[in-house]
Structures are given as C-alpha cells and as structure tokens.
C-alpha cells in the first residue's frame, strides 16, 4: 500500500490556494507521482499538475501527517506586493496627515427609502454650488454641508438598495466610516434592518439612524427608537449614544439635520485623517465596460493622491489613468482621501470591492495585475475542476440521479455579477442537485468562456446578464454544444435558474420557419456536387440554416442544412424573398427541378 510519500509529524506547510500536488510535493520533498497515488488511495483522481481544492490539500496533508496552512488571497497579495516593496499597512508620518471627509453608506430594509434618501442628499447639496446638483450615478458622490460655520464634505456611497445587493453592501461597510440605517417609521424594524445593523457592527462602524417617512400619518418614529434599543442602539434622548433623526426623504424633510448628525457622530467617534502625499490607494466601488470608453471604474481614494497619468492596478486590472471624472461628469486632475472619482484607462474591469493602488510605473502595475490574474485563474480552476471522487461517483451510479447545474456568469458590471451570484447561493436548492459557478466575469461572453464551459466534464450553461455573445462566439457555442442564456432582470434569471434547479428543466425548442425556395435548375459540378439554382419564395435563405427538402409535398430529405449559398458568383450569408441564388445541401445531392427547400431554426420556447 505504501507509495513512498514522506510522512510528516505535524509540520506546518504553507500552500497557496489553488496549489497542485506538484507544489505540495515540492514542499515535502516527495515525488509528485507518489502523491497522485496517495490521493488515488483516498478515492480521488487528480493529476500532478492540476490545481486542486482546499479540501483536497487539507485531506492529503492530514493523511500524510502534515498540517497544511492554505495561504489566503489577502496574505498572498501582501506577499506579492512586498516583492515590489509596497506595504499597504505602512505607517505614515503624522505631519503629513490631513483630515478627510467621512464615508457614509446608506443601509436598511427594502422599500424603507434608501434610494429616495440618496436622491434627497444629492439634491440637498447644501452649499450652493452645482446648479441642478449631482448629475451622474458613478457609485459614490461627495456633498458639502455647512457645519458649525465650516464647509464640510461628506462622501456618500451610492449603491442601489436591492435585496440582491447584499454582497455589495457587505463590502460597502468596509470602505465606510458611518452607516446611515434607514428605518421606515410606518413599518418599523424589519429583517434587513437587523441584517444591515449586523453588518455595521461586524465592521465596527458607528450608526446614525434615519427614521424615514415621518410625513406619513401612520408613522410612529418613537416605536422605531424603542424597537432598536433591543439591538443595542439606544437613542441619545433615551440616554444612549446613537443619534436618531426623523426624516422624510420623499418631500426632503430633515436631510440637513441628518447630515449634521453624521458629522457630529464622525467627530465624536472617529479619527478621520489620512495621508495626502504619496501614491494613491483605495477601493474600486463600481466598474463596468463602457462601449465608447472601455473599462470604467469608480474608485474611492483612501490614502495618498491619485492623479491623471498615474499607473494603477485595481484587482487584476491595470492601466494608466487617462482621465478622471467626478459625479458631475467634470474632469478632475487630482483626487485626495475620501474622494470618489471615475477613472478611465484601465485595461480590464476590476471587481467591486477590489483594492487599487498607484505605483511607480506601468511595468510594476502590469506585473502585479498579471500575477493576480494568474492566481485567480488557478484558484477558480481548482474549484471548477473538482473531479468527483470515486466514492461519489459510486453513489451517483447507485442513485442514478445525482446531477449538477454548472454556470458561467457574465454581466455588464461587477456589482450585478456579484448580486446574481449572491442571490443564486441563497436559493433553496434540492439536496440531489449541486449548483456550481465555475467562472464569473464582466463583459461580453467570449470564446474563452465557451471553451471553459465545453472543456468541463459536465454540461455548463453560460448566463449573460445584460451582455451578449458575438455571432462568432455563438457559432462556437453551437458547435461545442454549450447553452447560452440571456437575461436583463436579476429576478428573472434567478427564477429560471431556481426552476432549473428544482426540475433541471430541459430547455424546450420549437421550430421557427425562416424561408423557402424553389429549385428552378440544377447545375452539376464535379467538385462540389449538384448545385440547386433556386428562387427564394418566402422569407430568407441563410447559409448554415437547418433545412428539409420536399418533393410533391413530401419530405424527401430531413436533417440537412444549407452548406453553401451564392448570389451569382459571390458567397452570400442570406438571400431574401424574390431573389435567385445557388445553394448546396449538406449530405444530400439528389436535388431536382421543382423541389422545395424549407429552412428553419430551432428557437427556445419561452416558458409559461
Ligand atoms: P429602498 O428600497 O429602500 O431604496 O426604498 P425607495 O427609496 O425605493 O422607497 C420605497 C418607497 O417608499 C417608494 O415608493 C418611495 O416613494 C417611498 N418613500 C421613500 N421615502 C419616503 C418618505 O419620506 N415619505 C413617503 N411618504 N414615502 C417615501
């Protein structure tokens, strides 16, 4: 049984997430082949160079008597940056610190008025300045408020408050100094109120409560105060230290008071300073692919100053800041701490919540980005290519039923992809079905997404949320038998996937006629066989379309397709009604004058 792998005595070995058995073997001076054998004995078939899951690494470690410590992406990133002499936690000499605006996130139960409140704050930009107020949604904005005779700035994270956006919200609290907890006075404390409260507490962020909708006759703001005492938020007027402010976001009542309360709370409980010199560091709040402008990311600077022309890396994306715009679409030349700006010039779309930093030169940021990408690929490969163990295969065979739904998620922005993923994992999934997201990303569905899906041992569906595949990519998907589904509304995607999980619904297709043509002449060619000279009788004839051939009303050939199509001497992709064309059929040569060719395509039937 012994396969010659060394046995440890509890020594700790450090492995990065997504390591392979070869990497493991290196650390313990073993032959990779012997580890493959050990894994086989444990019931899992993996190759030496394939990147494996955390579980596999831990299992093998335990089996061989080593304590495996898997290095988290954060630790690994620190190590990576250290190679470039970058230390994110470095202390900065205090004389270079400046005070900075607090960063505020609005949270609360759905329909309690988060969006309205964000709108109201935007409009109530109290210092008369921008006529018409803030004009663009870039993910965050800054407002100015007179406070004790001084003009004070406040940065507000402007993410929509949909239930599916929990992931963003959870991250929102990490860049956030203060949470404004919105509670509708006519509804009181609700489940997501508590959830938001817990996020804020976990992140150790002070809370200001906005008791909203006090304009409603049934509003009971005191009840909200009383309810929240149970959760440790005691209003100042009850002897506690949390500020509660009555507001009505819709008519815009109490907004100034709320912003005052935010500043008072910030001043009382926070040391809001940040270094203003040095290369910028911060967080990407929102990012998407813009048709004209390429990758666009809104970043919140947390330390240092970001300038146009800086080389930056955000997550796995890098580039040089081509331009920076503020929430009014105006160019900004530099952005200091707590300033949100929209950055143009990245080569790819970072994820929401990814950290960014400016570095000395293009080369450094490119290398950091490339190493991060390589690591992410390894990690997602490890999770996507988890081969079933022998034991589970056997179980599957016994049950004959076990199945999984494998997805690739692509969307127009990192926020929406995360929201979708997050909502999917909250679905109530039947035990016999497994949901696996093998890849996620921002942007159009690409050839590499399709190849990833088709390389998988199980069927994979690609979900396009507000993004599409080009015709070329669609053709490859057809050829590889990879299903692509498009959605524009999150809940619809979730509903269908939920239905698919419950029943693993097979898509239903129906035939849709594209057009028909009559054969008027037949030309014989020694090279390509018989060419049918046709006139298109209805619709269009498309190259590669599925077709059948009718002779005197009966189907003579089924399951053929239009393999070539010409208008005169030129190749055509489609020929319309009333025009003549020459065509050949795949797998069928016996065409005759008078035959009718019908073409059609299979379209997925919308479900009721
Ligand atoms: P969100 O889901 O928390 O973002 O809530 P919304 O901002 O979309 O508001 C939900 C509903 O409450 C909308 O119909 C708003 O018009 C309404 N609403 C929000 N604030 C107020 C308010 O102060 N007074 C009244 N009467 N209605 C409000």
Coordinates of C-alpha atoms and ligand atoms in Angstrom, one line a residue:
X1 CA 0.0 0.0 0.0
X2 CA 2.9 2.4 0.8
X3 CA 3.5 4.6 -2.1
X4 CA 6.7 6.2 -0.8
X5 CA 5.5 9.6 0.1
X6 CA 7.2 11.0 3.2
X7 CA 5.2 11.1 6.5
X8 CA 5.2 14.3 8.5
X9 CA 4.9 14.7 12.2
X10 CA 2.6 17.7 12.2
X11 CA 5.0 20.0 10.4
X12 CA 3.2 23.0 9.0
X13 CA 3.4 23.6 5.3
X14 CA 2.1 26.7 3.6
X15 CA 0.4 26.3 0.2
X16 CA -1.3 29.0 -1.8
X17 CA -5.0 28.5 -2.6
X18 CA -5.2 26.5 -5.9
X19 CA -1.9 24.7 -5.5
X20 CA -1.3 21.4 -7.3
X21 CA 0.0 18.1 -6.0
X22 CA 3.4 19.0 -7.6
X23 CA 3.5 22.1 -5.4
X24 CA 2.7 20.0 -2.4
X25 CA 5.4 17.5 -3.4
X26 CA 8.0 20.3 -3.7
X27 CA 7.3 21.4 -0.1
X28 CA 7.8 18.0 1.4
X29 CA 10.5 16.7 -1.0
X30 CA 8.4 14.0 -2.4
X31 CA 7.8 12.6 -5.8
X32 CA 4.6 14.1 -7.3
X33 CA 3.7 10.7 -8.6
X34 CA 3.6 9.3 -5.1
X35 CA 1.1 12.0 -4.1
X36 CA -1.1 11.2 -7.0
X37 CA -1.0 7.6 -5.8
X38 CA -1.9 8.7 -2.2
X39 CA -4.8 10.7 -3.5
X40 CA -6.0 7.7 -5.5
X41 CA -5.9 5.6 -2.4
X42 CA -8.0 8.2 -0.8
X43 CA -10.5 7.9 -3.6
X44 CA -9.8 11.0 -5.6
X45 CA -8.3 11.0 -9.0
X46 CA -6.1 14.1 -9.7
X47 CA -3.2 14.7 -11.9
X48 CA 0.1 16.1 -10.5
X49 CA -0.1 19.5 -12.2
X50 CA -3.9 20.1 -11.8
X51 CA -4.7 22.7 -9.3
X52 CA -6.8 21.2 -6.5
X53 CA -9.3 22.4 -4.0
X54 CA -8.6 23.4 -0.4
X55 CA -10.3 20.3 0.8
X56 CA -8.0 18.1 -1.2
X57 CA -4.9 19.8 0.1
X58 CA -6.1 19.6 3.7
X59 CA -7.2 15.9 3.3
X60 CA -3.8 14.9 1.8
X61 CA -2.0 16.9 4.5
X62 CA -3.9 15.1 7.2
X63 CA -3.3 11.7 5.6
X64 CA 0.4 12.3 5.4
X65 CA 0.8 13.9 8.8
X66 CA 1.4 17.5 7.7
X67 CA -0.5 20.5 8.9
X68 CA -1.5 22.3 5.7
X69 CA -2.0 26.0 6.0
X70 CA -3.6 27.5 3.0
X71 CA -2.5 31.0 2.3
X72 CA -5.4 33.3 1.8
X73 CA -5.6 35.5 -1.2
X74 CA -5.2 38.6 1.1
X75 CA -2.0 37.2 2.6
X76 CA -0.7 36.2 -0.8
X77 CA -1.4 39.6 -2.1
X78 CA 0.6 41.1 0.7
X79 CA 3.4 38.8 -0.2
X80 CA 3.1 39.7 -3.8
X81 CA 3.1 43.5 -3.1
X82 CA 6.1 43.1 -0.8
X83 CA 8.0 41.8 -3.8
X84 CA 7.5 45.3 -5.3
X85 CA 8.4 47.0 -2.0
X86 CA 4.8 48.0 -1.4
X87 CA 3.4 47.8 2.1
X88 CA -0.2 48.8 2.3
X89 CA -0.1 49.0 6.1
X90 CA 2.9 51.2 6.4
X91 CA 2.6 53.9 9.0
X92 CA 2.8 57.3 7.6
X93 CA 4.5 60.2 9.4
X94 CA 1.8 62.1 11.2
X95 CA 2.7 65.6 10.0
X96 CA 1.6 64.5 6.6
X97 CA -1.9 63.5 7.7
X98 CA -4.9 65.6 6.7
X99 CA -8.4 65.4 7.9
X100 CA -10.7 63.8 5.4
X101 CA -14.5 63.6 4.9
X102 CA -16.3 60.7 6.4
X103 CA -17.5 58.0 4.0
X104 CA -21.2 57.1 4.5
X105 CA -23.2 54.1 3.4
X106 CA -27.0 54.0 3.5
X107 CA -28.5 50.7 4.5
X108 CA -31.8 49.4 5.5
X109 CA -34.8 47.2 4.7
X110 CA -36.2 47.2 1.2
X111 CA -38.7 49.9 0.5
X112 CA -37.7 51.9 3.6
X113 CA -36.4 54.7 1.4
X114 CA -32.7 54.2 0.8
X115 CA -32.8 55.3 -2.8
X116 CA -35.0 58.2 -2.0
X117 CA -32.8 59.3 0.8
X118 CA -29.7 59.0 -1.5
X119 CA -31.6 61.2 -4.0
X120 CA -32.5 63.7 -1.3
X121 CA -29.0 64.0 0.0
X122 CA -27.8 64.5 -3.6
X123 CA -30.3 67.3 -4.1
X124 CA -29.7 68.9 -0.7
X125 CA -26.0 69.6 -1.5
X126 CA -26.4 72.4 0.9
X127 CA -23.6 74.7 -0.1
X128 CA -25.0 76.4 -3.2
X129 CA -22.7 75.2 -6.0
X130 CA -23.6 73.0 -8.8
X131 CA -26.8 74.1 -10.3
X132 CA -29.1 71.1 -10.6
X133 CA -27.0 69.1 -8.2
X134 CA -25.2 65.9 -8.9
X135 CA -25.9 64.6 -12.3
X136 CA -24.4 61.1 -12.7
X137 CA -24.5 57.8 -10.9
X138 CA -20.9 56.8 -10.6
X139 CA -21.3 54.7 -7.4
X140 CA -20.4 57.5 -4.9
X141 CA -20.7 61.2 -4.6
X142 CA -19.5 64.0 -2.4
X143 CA -21.7 66.7 -0.8
X144 CA -20.8 69.8 1.1
X145 CA -22.5 70.8 4.3
X146 CA -22.0 73.9 6.4
X147 CA -21.3 72.6 9.9
X148 CA -20.5 74.8 12.9
X149 CA -19.6 77.6 10.5
X150 CA -17.2 75.4 8.4
X151 CA -17.8 73.9 5.0
X152 CA -17.5 70.2 5.5
X153 CA -17.5 67.5 2.8
X154 CA -19.2 64.1 3.1
X155 CA -18.7 61.1 0.8
X156 CA -21.8 59.0 0.2
X157 CA -21.6 55.5 -1.3
X158 CA -24.4 55.5 -3.9
X159 CA -25.3 51.8 -4.4
X160 CA -28.8 50.8 -5.0
X161 CA -30.5 49.1 -2.2
X162 CA -31.9 46.0 -3.8
X163 CA -32.1 42.9 -1.8
X164 CA -29.8 41.1 -4.1
X165 CA -27.1 43.6 -3.5
X166 CA -26.1 42.2 -0.1
X167 CA -22.7 41.4 -1.3
X168 CA -22.0 45.0 -2.3
X169 CA -23.5 46.2 0.9
X170 CA -21.3 43.9 3.0
X171 CA -18.3 45.4 1.2
X172 CA -19.8 48.8 1.5
X173 CA -19.2 48.6 5.2
X174 CA -15.5 48.1 4.7
X175 CA -14.9 51.3 2.9
X176 CA -17.5 53.0 5.2
X177 CA -16.9 55.1 8.2
X178 CA -20.5 55.6 9.2
X179 CA -23.7 53.7 8.3
X180 CA -27.0 55.6 8.0
X181 CA -29.6 53.0 8.9
X182 CA -32.9 53.8 7.3
X183 CA -36.0 52.6 9.1
X184 CA -39.4 53.5 7.8
X185 CA -41.5 54.9 10.7
X186 CA -44.6 53.3 9.3
X187 CA -43.1 49.8 9.1
X188 CA -40.5 49.6 11.9
X189 CA -37.6 47.3 12.3
X190 CA -37.6 44.5 9.7
X191 CA -35.3 41.6 8.9
X192 CA -32.9 43.5 6.6
X193 CA -32.8 46.3 9.2
X194 CA -31.2 43.8 11.5
X195 CA -29.0 42.4 8.8
X196 CA -27.7 45.9 8.0
X197 CA -27.2 46.6 11.7
X198 CA -25.1 43.4 12.0
X199 CA -23.0 44.3 9.0
X200 CA -22.3 47.7 10.6
X201 CA -21.5 46.1 14.0
X202 CA -19.3 43.5 12.5
X203 CA -17.3 46.2 10.7
X204 CA -17.3 48.3 13.9
X205 CA -18.8 51.2 12.1
X206 CA -20.9 53.7 14.1
X207 CA -24.6 54.1 13.1
X208 CA -26.8 57.1 12.6
X209 CA -30.5 56.1 12.4
X210 CA -32.6 57.9 9.8
X211 CA -36.2 57.3 10.9
X212 CA -37.9 57.9 7.5
X213 CA -41.3 58.6 6.1
X214 CA -42.4 60.7 9.1
X215 CA -44.7 62.6 6.7
X216 CA -47.0 59.5 6.7
X217 CA -50.0 59.7 9.1
X218 CA -49.3 56.2 10.4
X219 CA -45.7 57.0 11.1
X220 CA -44.5 56.1 14.6
X221 CA -40.9 57.2 15.0
X222 CA -40.8 56.6 18.7
X223 CA -41.7 53.0 18.2
X224 CA -38.6 52.6 15.9
X225 CA -36.4 54.1 18.7
X226 CA -37.9 51.7 21.2
X227 CA -37.5 48.6 18.9
X228 CA -33.9 49.4 18.2
X229 CA -33.0 49.5 21.9
X230 CA -33.4 45.7 21.8
X231 CA -30.5 45.6 19.4
X232 CA -28.2 47.9 21.4
X233 CA -29.0 51.1 19.6
X234 CA -30.2 53.5 22.3
X235 CA -31.2 57.0 21.2
X236 CA -29.4 60.0 22.8
X237 CA -32.8 61.2 24.1
X238 CA -33.1 57.9 25.9
X239 CA -29.7 58.3 27.4
X240 CA -27.8 56.3 24.8
X241 CA -25.2 57.4 22.3
X242 CA -26.8 56.8 19.0
X243 CA -28.2 59.7 17.0
X244 CA -31.7 59.2 15.6
X245 CA -33.0 61.8 13.1
X246 CA -36.6 62.0 11.9
X247 CA -36.6 62.5 8.1
X248 CA -38.9 62.2 5.2
X249 CA -36.8 61.5 2.1
X250 CA -39.6 61.9 -0.4
X251 CA -40.5 65.5 0.4
X252 CA -36.9 66.2 1.6
X253 CA -37.6 66.9 5.3
X254 CA -34.8 66.6 7.9
X255 CA -32.0 66.0 5.4
X256 CA -29.7 68.8 6.8
X257 CA -30.3 67.6 10.3
X258 CA -29.3 64.0 9.3
X259 CA -26.1 65.2 7.6
X260 CA -25.3 67.3 10.8
X261 CA -25.8 64.1 12.9
X262 CA -23.5 62.2 10.6
X263 CA -20.8 64.9 11.0
X264 CA -21.3 65.0 14.8
X265 CA -21.1 61.3 15.1
X266 CA -18.0 61.2 12.9
X267 CA -16.3 63.9 15.0
X268 CA -17.2 62.2 18.3
X269 CA -16.2 58.7 17.5
X270 CA -13.7 58.7 14.6
X271 CA -10.3 59.9 13.9
X272 CA -10.7 60.8 10.3
X273 CA -7.3 61.5 9.0
X274 CA -5.4 60.2 6.0
X275 CA -2.0 60.8 4.4
X276 CA -2.5 63.0 1.3
X277 CA 1.0 62.7 -0.2
X278 CA 2.3 59.6 -1.8
X279 CA 0.8 57.2 -4.3
X280 CA -2.9 56.6 -4.0
X281 CA -4.5 53.6 -2.5
X282 CA -8.2 52.8 -2.2
X283 CA -11.1 50.6 -3.3
X284 CA -12.9 50.2 -6.6
X285 CA -16.6 50.8 -5.8
X286 CA -18.2 50.1 -9.1
X287 CA -16.9 49.2 -12.5
X288 CA -18.3 48.4 -15.9
X289 CA -17.5 48.2 -19.5
X290 CA -18.5 51.2 -21.5
X291 CA -19.0 50.9 -25.2
X292 CA -17.1 54.1 -26.1
X293 CA -14.8 54.5 -23.1
X294 CA -13.7 50.9 -22.4
X295 CA -13.3 49.8 -18.7
X296 CA -14.6 52.4 -16.4
X297 CA -14.2 52.2 -12.6
X298 CA -15.2 54.4 -9.8
X299 CA -12.6 54.3 -7.1
X300 CA -12.6 55.8 -3.7
X301 CA -9.2 57.1 -2.7
X302 CA -8.3 56.2 0.9
X303 CA -4.7 57.3 1.1
X304 CA -2.5 59.5 -1.0
X305 CA -3.5 61.4 -4.1
X306 CA -4.5 60.0 -7.4
X307 CA -3.6 62.0 -10.5
X308 CA -4.3 61.7 -14.2
X309 CA -1.4 59.9 -15.7
X310 CA -0.7 57.6 -12.7
X311 CA -0.2 53.9 -13.3
X312 CA -2.7 52.0 -11.3
X313 CA -3.6 48.4 -10.6
X314 CA -7.1 47.5 -9.3
X315 CA -7.6 43.8 -8.6
X316 CA -6.4 42.1 -11.8
X317 CA -6.9 45.2 -14.0
X318 CA -4.2 47.7 -14.6
X319 CA -3.5 50.8 -16.7
X320 CA -2.7 54.4 -16.7
X321 CA -5.3 56.9 -15.6
X322 CA -6.3 58.6 -18.9
X323 CA -8.9 60.8 -17.3
X324 CA -10.7 61.2 -14.0
X325 CA -14.3 62.5 -13.8
X326 CA -16.4 63.5 -10.8
X327 CA -20.1 62.8 -10.2
X328 CA -21.0 65.8 -12.4
X329 CA -19.0 64.4 -15.3
X330 CA -16.4 67.1 -14.9
X331 CA -12.7 66.3 -15.3
X332 CA -10.7 66.1 -12.1
X333 CA -6.9 66.5 -12.1
X334 CA -6.3 65.1 -8.6
X335 CA -8.2 63.2 -6.0
X336 CA -7.2 63.0 -2.4
X337 CA -8.5 60.9 0.5
X338 CA -12.3 60.0 0.6
X339 CA -12.7 61.4 -3.0
X340 CA -14.6 59.2 -5.3
X341 CA -13.7 59.5 -9.0
X342 CA -14.5 57.7 -12.1
X343 CA -11.3 56.5 -13.7
X344 CA -10.8 55.8 -17.4
X345 CA -7.8 54.0 -18.9
X346 CA -7.8 50.5 -17.2
X347 CA -7.2 47.6 -19.5
X348 CA -9.9 45.4 -17.8
X349 CA -12.8 45.8 -15.4
X350 CA -11.9 45.3 -11.8
X351 CA -14.3 43.8 -9.3
X352 CA -16.4 45.9 -6.9
X353 CA -14.5 45.9 -3.7
X354 CA -11.1 45.3 -5.3
X355 CA -8.4 47.4 -3.8
X356 CA -6.4 49.7 -6.1
X357 CA -3.1 51.3 -5.8
X358 CA -0.9 53.6 -7.8
X359 CA 2.6 52.5 -8.4
X360 CA 5.8 53.9 -9.8
X361 CA 5.5 52.7 -13.4
X362 CA 3.4 50.8 -15.9
X363 CA 5.6 47.7 -15.6
X364 CA 5.0 47.3 -11.9
X365 CA 1.3 47.6 -12.2
X366 CA 1.2 45.2 -15.1
X367 CA 3.2 42.6 -13.3
X368 CA 1.0 42.9 -10.2
X369 CA -2.1 42.6 -12.3
X370 CA -0.8 39.6 -14.2
X371 CA 0.3 37.8 -11.1
X372 CA -3.1 38.4 -9.6
X373 CA -4.9 37.2 -12.7
X374 CA -2.7 34.0 -12.8
X375 CA -3.5 33.3 -9.2
X376 CA -7.3 33.9 -9.7
X377 CA -7.3 31.6 -12.7
X378 CA -5.5 28.9 -10.6
X379 CA -8.0 29.3 -7.8
X380 CA -11.1 29.2 -9.9
X381 CA -9.7 26.3 -11.9
X382 CA -9.2 24.4 -8.7
X383 CA -12.8 24.9 -7.7
X384 CA -14.2 24.3 -11.2
X385 CA -12.3 21.1 -11.9
X386 CA -13.0 19.3 -8.8
X387 CA -13.2 15.8 -10.2
X388 CA -15.7 13.7 -8.4
X389 CA -14.2 11.2 -6.0
X390 CA -14.6 7.5 -6.7
X391 CA -16.9 7.3 -3.7
X392 CA -19.2 10.0 -5.0
X393 CA -19.2 8.5 -8.5
X394 CA -20.3 5.2 -7.0
X395 CA -23.0 6.9 -5.1
X396 CA -24.1 8.7 -8.2
X397 CA -24.2 5.4 -10.0
X398 CA -26.3 3.9 -7.3
X399 CA -28.8 6.7 -7.2
X400 CA -28.6 7.2 -10.9
X401 CA -30.0 10.7 -10.4
X402 CA -27.4 13.0 -9.0
X403 CA -26.8 15.9 -11.1
X404 CA -25.4 19.4 -11.0
X405 CA -26.0 22.7 -12.6
X406 CA -22.8 24.4 -13.7
X407 CA -22.8 28.0 -14.6
X408 CA -20.6 30.6 -16.1
X409 CA -21.9 34.1 -15.1
X410 CA -21.1 37.1 -17.3
X411 CA -22.6 40.5 -16.7
X412 CA -22.3 44.2 -17.5
X413 CA -20.8 45.2 -14.2
X414 CA -19.1 43.6 -11.3
X415 CA -21.9 44.6 -8.9
X416 CA -24.6 42.9 -11.0
X417 CA -22.5 39.7 -11.3
X418 CA -21.9 39.6 -7.6
X419 CA -25.5 40.3 -6.9
X420 CA -26.6 37.5 -9.2
X421 CA -24.1 35.0 -7.7
X422 CA -25.1 36.0 -4.2
X423 CA -28.8 35.6 -4.9
X424 CA -28.1 32.2 -6.5
X425 CA -26.4 30.8 -3.5
X426 CA -29.3 31.9 -1.4
X427 CA -31.7 29.7 -3.4
X428 CA -33.2 26.8 -1.7
X429 CA -31.5 24.0 -3.6
X430 CA -32.7 20.4 -3.6
X431 CA -30.2 18.1 -2.0
X432 CA -29.7 16.0 -5.1
X433 CA -28.7 18.9 -7.2
X434 CA -25.5 20.8 -6.9
X435 CA -25.0 24.4 -8.0
X436 CA -21.5 25.3 -9.1
X437 CA -20.3 28.6 -10.6
X438 CA -17.2 27.7 -12.5
X439 CA -16.4 31.2 -13.7
X440 CA -17.7 34.8 -13.4
X441 CA -16.7 38.0 -15.1
X442 CA -17.6 41.3 -16.5
X443 CA -18.0 41.9 -20.3
X444 CA -19.3 40.1 -23.3
X445 CA -19.4 36.4 -23.5
X446 CA -16.1 35.4 -25.1
X447 CA -14.6 32.5 -26.9
X448 CA -12.7 31.6 -23.8
X449 CA -15.9 31.4 -21.7
X450 CA -17.3 29.0 -24.2
X451 CA -14.1 26.9 -24.2
X452 CA -14.1 26.8 -20.5
X453 CA -17.7 25.6 -20.5
X454 CA -17.0 23.0 -23.1
X455 CA -13.8 21.7 -21.5
X456 CA -15.8 20.9 -18.4
X457 CA -16.7 17.3 -17.9
X458 CA -20.3 18.2 -17.2
X459 CA -22.7 20.4 -19.1
X460 CA -22.2 24.1 -18.4
X461 CA -24.7 26.9 -19.0
X462 CA -23.4 30.4 -19.7
X463 CA -25.6 33.2 -18.2
X464 CA -25.3 36.5 -19.9
X465 CA -26.7 39.3 -17.8
X466 CA -27.1 42.4 -19.9
X467 CA -24.3 41.1 -22.1
X468 CA -24.3 39.1 -25.3
X469 CA -22.0 36.8 -27.3
X470 CA -20.8 37.9 -30.7
X471 CA -22.0 35.8 -33.7
X472 CA -18.7 34.1 -33.9
X473 CA -18.8 33.2 -30.3
X474 CA -22.3 32.0 -30.6
X475 CA -21.3 29.7 -33.5
X476 CA -18.6 28.2 -31.4
X477 CA -21.0 27.6 -28.6
X478 CA -23.4 25.9 -31.0
X479 CA -20.6 23.7 -32.3
X480 CA -19.4 22.9 -28.8
X481 CA -23.0 22.3 -27.6
X482 CA -22.7 25.0 -24.9
X483 CA -26.0 26.6 -23.9
X484 CA -26.1 30.4 -23.5
X485 CA -29.0 32.2 -21.8
X486 CA -29.5 35.9 -21.7
X487 CA -31.2 37.9 -19.0
X488 CA -31.8 41.6 -18.3
X489 CA -33.5 41.3 -15.0
X490 CA -31.9 39.7 -12.0
X491 CA -35.0 38.2 -10.5
X492 CA -35.9 36.6 -13.8
X493 CA -32.6 35.0 -14.1
X494 CA -32.9 33.8 -10.5
X495 CA -36.4 32.5 -11.0
X496 CA -35.4 30.5 -14.1
X497 CA -32.3 29.1 -12.5
X498 CA -34.3 28.2 -9.5
X499 CA -36.8 26.4 -11.7
X500 CA -34.0 24.7 -13.5
X501 CA -32.5 23.5 -10.2
X502 CA -35.8 22.2 -8.9
X503 CA -36.7 20.3 -12.1
X504 CA -33.5 20.7 -14.0
X505 CA -35.8 21.7 -16.8
X506 CA -34.6 20.8 -20.2
X507 CA -35.0 23.7 -22.5
X508 CA -37.8 23.2 -24.9
X509 CA -37.3 24.2 -28.5
X510 CA -39.7 24.9 -31.2
X511 CA -39.2 25.1 -34.9
X512 CA -39.4 28.6 -36.5
X513 CA -39.6 28.7 -40.2
X514 CA -37.1 31.1 -41.8
X515 CA -37.9 30.8 -45.5
X516 CA -38.4 28.6 -48.5
X517 CA -37.0 28.3 -52.0
X518 CA -37.9 26.5 -55.2
X519 CA -35.4 24.7 -57.3
X520 CA -35.5 26.1 -60.9
X521 CA -32.4 24.5 -62.3
X522 CA -29.7 22.0 -61.3
X523 CA -26.0 22.5 -62.1
X524 CA -23.6 19.6 -61.9
X525 CA -20.2 20.3 -60.6
X526 CA -17.6 17.7 -60.3
X527 CA -16.0 19.4 -57.3
X528 CA -19.0 20.2 -55.1
X529 CA -21.7 18.0 -56.4
X530 CA -25.1 19.2 -57.5
X531 CA -25.9 22.9 -57.1
X532 CA -29.5 23.9 -56.9
X533 CA -30.4 27.1 -58.7
X534 CA -33.3 28.5 -56.7
X535 CA -35.6 31.4 -56.4
X536 CA -36.5 32.3 -52.8
X537 CA -40.3 32.0 -52.4
X538 CA -40.7 33.3 -48.9
X539 CA -38.6 34.7 -46.0
X540 CA -34.9 34.3 -46.2
X541 CA -32.5 31.5 -47.0
X542 CA -29.5 31.6 -44.7
X543 CA -26.2 29.8 -45.0
X544 CA -25.9 27.1 -42.4
X545 CA -29.6 27.1 -41.7
X546 CA -31.3 23.8 -41.0
X547 CA -33.3 22.6 -43.9
X548 CA -35.5 19.9 -45.3
X549 CA -36.4 19.1 -48.9
X550 CA -39.9 18.5 -50.2
X551 CA -40.8 16.8 -53.4
X552 CA -44.5 17.0 -54.3
X553 CA -45.3 17.9 -50.8
X554 CA -43.5 15.1 -49.1
X555 CA -40.3 15.3 -47.2
X556 CA -37.5 13.6 -49.1
X557 CA -34.6 14.8 -47.1
X558 CA -34.7 15.8 -43.5
X559 CA -31.9 16.9 -41.2
X560 CA -29.9 18.7 -43.9
X561 CA -28.5 22.2 -43.9
X562 CA -27.6 24.8 -46.4
X563 CA -23.9 24.2 -46.7
X564 CA -23.1 26.9 -49.3
X565 CA -25.0 29.8 -50.7
X566 CA -24.2 32.1 -53.6
X567 CA -25.7 35.1 -55.3
X568 CA -24.3 34.9 -58.8
X569 CA -20.6 34.2 -58.2
X570 CA -20.4 35.6 -54.7
X571 CA -20.8 33.9 -51.4
X572 CA -23.9 35.1 -49.6
X573 CA -24.9 34.8 -45.9
X574 CA -28.5 35.2 -46.7
X575 CA -30.8 35.7 -49.8
X576 CA -34.2 37.3 -49.5
X577 CA -37.6 36.5 -51.0
X578 CA -37.9 37.1 -54.7
X579 CA -34.1 36.7 -55.4
X580 CA -32.3 34.0 -57.1
X581 CA -29.5 32.0 -55.5
X582 CA -27.4 28.9 -55.9
X583 CA -27.0 26.5 -53.0
X584 CA -25.9 23.1 -52.0
X585 CA -27.2 20.9 -49.2
X586 CA -25.1 19.0 -46.7
X587 CA -25.5 15.3 -47.0
X588 CA -27.9 15.4 -49.9
X589 CA -27.1 15.6 -53.6
X590 CA -30.2 14.3 -55.4
X591 CA -31.8 17.7 -55.9
X592 CA -34.4 18.0 -58.8
X593 CA -36.1 20.9 -60.5
X594 CA -39.4 21.6 -58.7
X595 CA -38.2 20.6 -55.3
X596 CA -38.9 22.9 -52.4
X597 CA -36.3 23.7 -49.8
X598 CA -37.6 24.8 -46.4
X599 CA -35.3 26.3 -43.9
X600 CA -35.9 26.7 -40.2
X601 CA -34.2 27.3 -36.9
X602 CA -34.8 25.9 -33.5
X603 CA -35.7 28.5 -31.0
X604 CA -36.0 28.1 -27.3
X605 CA -39.6 28.3 -26.3
X606 CA -40.4 30.8 -23.6
X607 CA -41.7 29.1 -20.6
X608 CA -45.1 29.9 -19.2
Ligands
LIG1 P1 -35.5 51.4 -1.0 O1 -36.0 50.1 -1.5 O2 -35.1 51.4 0.4 O3 -34.4 52.0 -1.9 O4 -36.8 52.4 -1.0 P2 -37.2 53.5 -2.0 O5 -36.3 54.7 -1.9 O6 -37.3 53.0 -3.4 O7 -38.6 53.9 -1.4 C1 -39.6 52.9 -1.4 C2 -41.0 53.6 -1.5 O8 -41.2 54.4 -0.4 C3 -41.1 54.5 -2.7 O9 -42.4 54.3 -3.2 C4 -40.9 55.9 -2.2 O10 -41.6 56.8 -2.9 C5 -41.5 55.8 -0.8 N1 -40.8 56.7 0.1 C6 -39.5 56.8 0.4 N2 -39.3 57.8 1.3 C7 -40.5 58.3 1.6 C8 -40.9 59.3 2.5 O11 -40.1 60.0 3.2 N3 -42.2 59.5 2.6 C9 -43.1 58.8 1.9 N4 -44.4 59.1 2.1 N5 -42.8 57.9 1.1 C10 -41.5 57.6 0.9

